[in-house]
Coordinates of C-alpha atoms and ligand atoms in Angstrom, one line a residue:
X796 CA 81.2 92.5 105.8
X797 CA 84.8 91.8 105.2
X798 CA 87.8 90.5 106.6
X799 CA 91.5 90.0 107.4
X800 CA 93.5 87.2 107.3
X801 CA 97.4 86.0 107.9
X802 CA 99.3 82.5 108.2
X803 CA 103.0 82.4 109.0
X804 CA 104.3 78.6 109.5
X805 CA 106.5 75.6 108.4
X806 CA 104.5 75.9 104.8
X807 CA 103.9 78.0 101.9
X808 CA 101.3 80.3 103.2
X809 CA 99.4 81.5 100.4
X810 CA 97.4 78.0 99.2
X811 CA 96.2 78.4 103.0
X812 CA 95.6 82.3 103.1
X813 CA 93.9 81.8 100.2
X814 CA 91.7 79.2 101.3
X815 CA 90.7 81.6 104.5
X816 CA 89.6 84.0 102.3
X817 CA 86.9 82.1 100.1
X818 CA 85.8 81.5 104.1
X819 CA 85.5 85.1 104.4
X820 CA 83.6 85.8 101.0
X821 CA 79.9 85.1 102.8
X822 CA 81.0 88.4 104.4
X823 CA 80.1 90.4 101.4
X824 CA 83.3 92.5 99.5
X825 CA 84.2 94.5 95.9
X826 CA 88.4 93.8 96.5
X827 CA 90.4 91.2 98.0
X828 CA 94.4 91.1 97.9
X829 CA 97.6 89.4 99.7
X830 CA 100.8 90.0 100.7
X831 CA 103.6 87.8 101.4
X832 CA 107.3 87.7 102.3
X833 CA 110.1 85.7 101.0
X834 CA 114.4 86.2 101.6
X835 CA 114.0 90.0 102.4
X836 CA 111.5 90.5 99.3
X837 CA 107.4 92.0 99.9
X838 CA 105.5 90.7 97.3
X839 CA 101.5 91.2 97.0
X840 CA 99.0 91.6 94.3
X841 CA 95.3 93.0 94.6
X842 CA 92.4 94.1 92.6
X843 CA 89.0 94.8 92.6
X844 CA 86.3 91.7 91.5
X845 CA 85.7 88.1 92.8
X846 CA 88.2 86.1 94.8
X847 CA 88.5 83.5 92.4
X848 CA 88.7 85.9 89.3
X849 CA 91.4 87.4 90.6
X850 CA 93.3 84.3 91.7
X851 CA 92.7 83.2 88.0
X852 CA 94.1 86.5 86.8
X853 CA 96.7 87.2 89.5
X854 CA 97.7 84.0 90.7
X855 CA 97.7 84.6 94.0
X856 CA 98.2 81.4 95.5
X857 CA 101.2 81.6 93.6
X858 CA 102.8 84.1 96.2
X859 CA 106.0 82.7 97.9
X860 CA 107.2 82.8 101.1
X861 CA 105.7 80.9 104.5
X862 CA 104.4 84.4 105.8
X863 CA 101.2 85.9 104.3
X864 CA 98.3 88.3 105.1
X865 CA 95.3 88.8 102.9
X866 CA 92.0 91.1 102.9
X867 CA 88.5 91.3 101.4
X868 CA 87.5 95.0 101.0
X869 CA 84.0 96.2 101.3
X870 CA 84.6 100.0 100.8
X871 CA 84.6 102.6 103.1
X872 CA 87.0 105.6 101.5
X873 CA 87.7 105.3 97.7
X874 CA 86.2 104.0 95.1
X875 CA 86.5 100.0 93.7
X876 CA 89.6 100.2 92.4
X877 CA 93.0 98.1 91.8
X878 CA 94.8 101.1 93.8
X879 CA 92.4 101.1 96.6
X880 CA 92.2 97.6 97.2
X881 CA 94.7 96.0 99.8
X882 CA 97.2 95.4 100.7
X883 CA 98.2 98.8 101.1
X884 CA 102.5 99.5 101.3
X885 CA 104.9 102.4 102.6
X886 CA 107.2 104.4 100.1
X887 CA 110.2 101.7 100.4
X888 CA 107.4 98.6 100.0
X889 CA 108.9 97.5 102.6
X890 CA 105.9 96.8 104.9
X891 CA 102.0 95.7 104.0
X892 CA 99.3 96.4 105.8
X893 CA 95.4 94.7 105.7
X894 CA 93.1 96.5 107.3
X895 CA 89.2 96.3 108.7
X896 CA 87.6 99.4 109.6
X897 CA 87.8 103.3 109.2
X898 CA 90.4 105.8 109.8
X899 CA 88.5 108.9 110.6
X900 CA 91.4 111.1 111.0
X901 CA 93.1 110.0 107.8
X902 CA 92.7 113.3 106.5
X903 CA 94.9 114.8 109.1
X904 CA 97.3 112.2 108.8
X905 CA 97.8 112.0 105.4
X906 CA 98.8 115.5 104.8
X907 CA 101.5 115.4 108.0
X908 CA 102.2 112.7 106.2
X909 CA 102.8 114.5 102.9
X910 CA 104.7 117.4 104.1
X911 CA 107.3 114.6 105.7
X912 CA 107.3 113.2 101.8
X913 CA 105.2 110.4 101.5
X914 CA 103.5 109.5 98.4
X915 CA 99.9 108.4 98.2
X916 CA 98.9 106.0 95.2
X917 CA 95.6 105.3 96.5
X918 CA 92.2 107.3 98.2
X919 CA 92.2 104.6 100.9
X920 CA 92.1 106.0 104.9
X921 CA 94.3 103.1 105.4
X922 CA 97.4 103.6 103.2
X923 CA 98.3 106.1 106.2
X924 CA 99.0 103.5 108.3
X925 CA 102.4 102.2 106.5
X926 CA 103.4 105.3 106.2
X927 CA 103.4 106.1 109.8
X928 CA 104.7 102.9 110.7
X929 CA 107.3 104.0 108.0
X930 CA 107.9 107.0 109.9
X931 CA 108.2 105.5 113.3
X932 CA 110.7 102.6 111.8
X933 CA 113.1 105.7 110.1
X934 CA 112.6 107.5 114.2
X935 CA 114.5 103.6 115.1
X936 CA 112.1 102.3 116.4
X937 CA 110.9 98.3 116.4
X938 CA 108.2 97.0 114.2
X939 CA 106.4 96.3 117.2
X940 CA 107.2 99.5 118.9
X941 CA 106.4 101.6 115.4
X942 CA 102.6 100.0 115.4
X943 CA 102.3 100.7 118.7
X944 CA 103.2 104.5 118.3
X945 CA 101.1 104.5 114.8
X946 CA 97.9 103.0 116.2
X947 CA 97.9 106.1 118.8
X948 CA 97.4 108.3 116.1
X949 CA 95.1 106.5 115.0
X950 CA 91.1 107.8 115.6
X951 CA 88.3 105.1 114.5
X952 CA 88.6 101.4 114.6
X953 CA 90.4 99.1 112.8
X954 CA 92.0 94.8 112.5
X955 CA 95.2 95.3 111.2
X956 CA 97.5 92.3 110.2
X957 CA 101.3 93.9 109.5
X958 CA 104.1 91.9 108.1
X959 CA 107.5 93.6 106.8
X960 CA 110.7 92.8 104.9
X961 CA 112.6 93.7 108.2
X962 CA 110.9 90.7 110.8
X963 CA 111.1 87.3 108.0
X964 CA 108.4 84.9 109.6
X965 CA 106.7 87.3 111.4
X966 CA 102.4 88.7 111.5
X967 CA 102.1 91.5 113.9
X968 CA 98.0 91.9 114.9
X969 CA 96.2 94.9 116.8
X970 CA 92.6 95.9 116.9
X971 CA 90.9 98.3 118.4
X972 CA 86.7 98.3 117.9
X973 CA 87.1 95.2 115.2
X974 CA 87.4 91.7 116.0
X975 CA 90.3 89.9 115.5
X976 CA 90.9 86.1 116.3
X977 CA 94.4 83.9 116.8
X978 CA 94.4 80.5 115.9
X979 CA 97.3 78.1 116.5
X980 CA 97.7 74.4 114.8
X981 CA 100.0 71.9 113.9
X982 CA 100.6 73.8 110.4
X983 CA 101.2 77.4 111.9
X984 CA 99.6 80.1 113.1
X985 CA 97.0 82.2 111.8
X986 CA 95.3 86.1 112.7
X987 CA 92.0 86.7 111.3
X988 CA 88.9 89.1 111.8
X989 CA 86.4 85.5 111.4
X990 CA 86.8 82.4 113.5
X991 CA 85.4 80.5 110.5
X992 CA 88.4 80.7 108.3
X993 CA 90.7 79.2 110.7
X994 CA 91.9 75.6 109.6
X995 CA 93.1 72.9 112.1
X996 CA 93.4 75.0 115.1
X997 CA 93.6 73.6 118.3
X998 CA 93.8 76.6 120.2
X999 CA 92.3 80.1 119.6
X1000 CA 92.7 83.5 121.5
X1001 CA 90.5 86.6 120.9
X1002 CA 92.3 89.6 121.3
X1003 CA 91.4 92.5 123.3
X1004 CA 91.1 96.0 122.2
X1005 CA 94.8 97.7 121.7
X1006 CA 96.3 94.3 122.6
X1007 CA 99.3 93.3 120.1
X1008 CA 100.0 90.2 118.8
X1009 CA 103.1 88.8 117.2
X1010 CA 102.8 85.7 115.4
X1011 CA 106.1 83.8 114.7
Ligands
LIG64 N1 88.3 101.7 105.2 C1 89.1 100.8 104.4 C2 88.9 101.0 102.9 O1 88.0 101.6 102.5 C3 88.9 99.3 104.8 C4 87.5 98.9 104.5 C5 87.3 97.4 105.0 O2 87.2 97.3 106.2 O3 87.3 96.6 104.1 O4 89.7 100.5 102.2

């Protein structure tokens, strides 16, 4: 089905991102987006369609910055949309999320979630995941430490990849019930939900269920 996939390194990231995610396309998906980070600036761009249409469009190897994450969306909760695809952002879009899997309680969530202010622009179960991570960050907390809290509330299963204006450099990983694979090589290091989009890794870890990653 689909995927999830991130490169932070001594490089610009999205050529290579990109390049992971034409791996992942055998998978099957209607979406496919990436987000990167560059001197304290998120900048991503999605839509629904073929990889390569939208890179014609979009331009998305054109993202800057040596830190990227990218997704292909088979969907699960909204329709195939622009809005739906990911990455999906918090209110400040400060933080990007990618996402594999189902939220079951993102019902729930998202109207907590509402009542505390947060604004929705798209039917996904997953867009409540920046915005608790959102909330956890405004509490004080860490990145690392706001992920943590969030994936507790989380019910279902899910490969996230998390970068953020606030850690430059940085890929934060968790999964719980999804696979999700690190790969380290001469170039950088990469998080992904498919061994076969790695490139030039000469050493890979599989991470175990609730296990964090940070990639840096
Ligand atoms: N449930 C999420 C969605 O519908 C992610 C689906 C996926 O794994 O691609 O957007």
């Amino acid at each position: 089905m689909c995927g999830v996939i991130g490169f932070t390194g001594n490089e610009q990231a999205a050529p290579i991102v990109l390049q992971g995610l034409r791996k992942l396309e055998y998978r099957g998906y209607d979406s496919a987006g990436m987000a990167s980070t560059m001197n304290g600036t998120l900048y991503f761009k999605k839509d629904a369609g073929r990889i390569d249409d939208i890179d014609t469009r979009l331009k998305l190897c054109e993202l800057p910055g040596n830190t990227a994450i990218a997704h292909t969306r088979w969907a699960t909760h909204g329709g195939v949309t622009q809005e739906n695809a990911h990455p999906h952002l918090d209110c400040t879009k400060q933080i990007a999320v990618v996402h594999n899997g189902i939220v079951e309680n993102y019902q729930e969530l998202r109207q907590i979630l509402r009542v505390r202010g947060h604004v929705f622009t798209s039917e996904t179960d997953t867009e409540v995941i920046p915005h608790l991570i959102e909330e956890y960050l405004k509490e004080g907390s860490t990145l690392e430490a706001a992920i943590r809290l969030a994936s507790q509330r989380l019910k279902g299963s899910y490969a996230l990849l998390v970068i953020s204006v606030h850690t430059p450099g940085k890929i934060l990983a968790i999964r719980k019930d999804n696979p999700l694979v690190i790969g380290t090589g001469n170039r950088g290091f990469f998080a992904t939900s498919d061994i076969l989009s790695l490139q030039d890794c000469q050493k890979v870890v599989f991470l175990d269920d609730g296990e964090l990653a940070i990639l840096d």
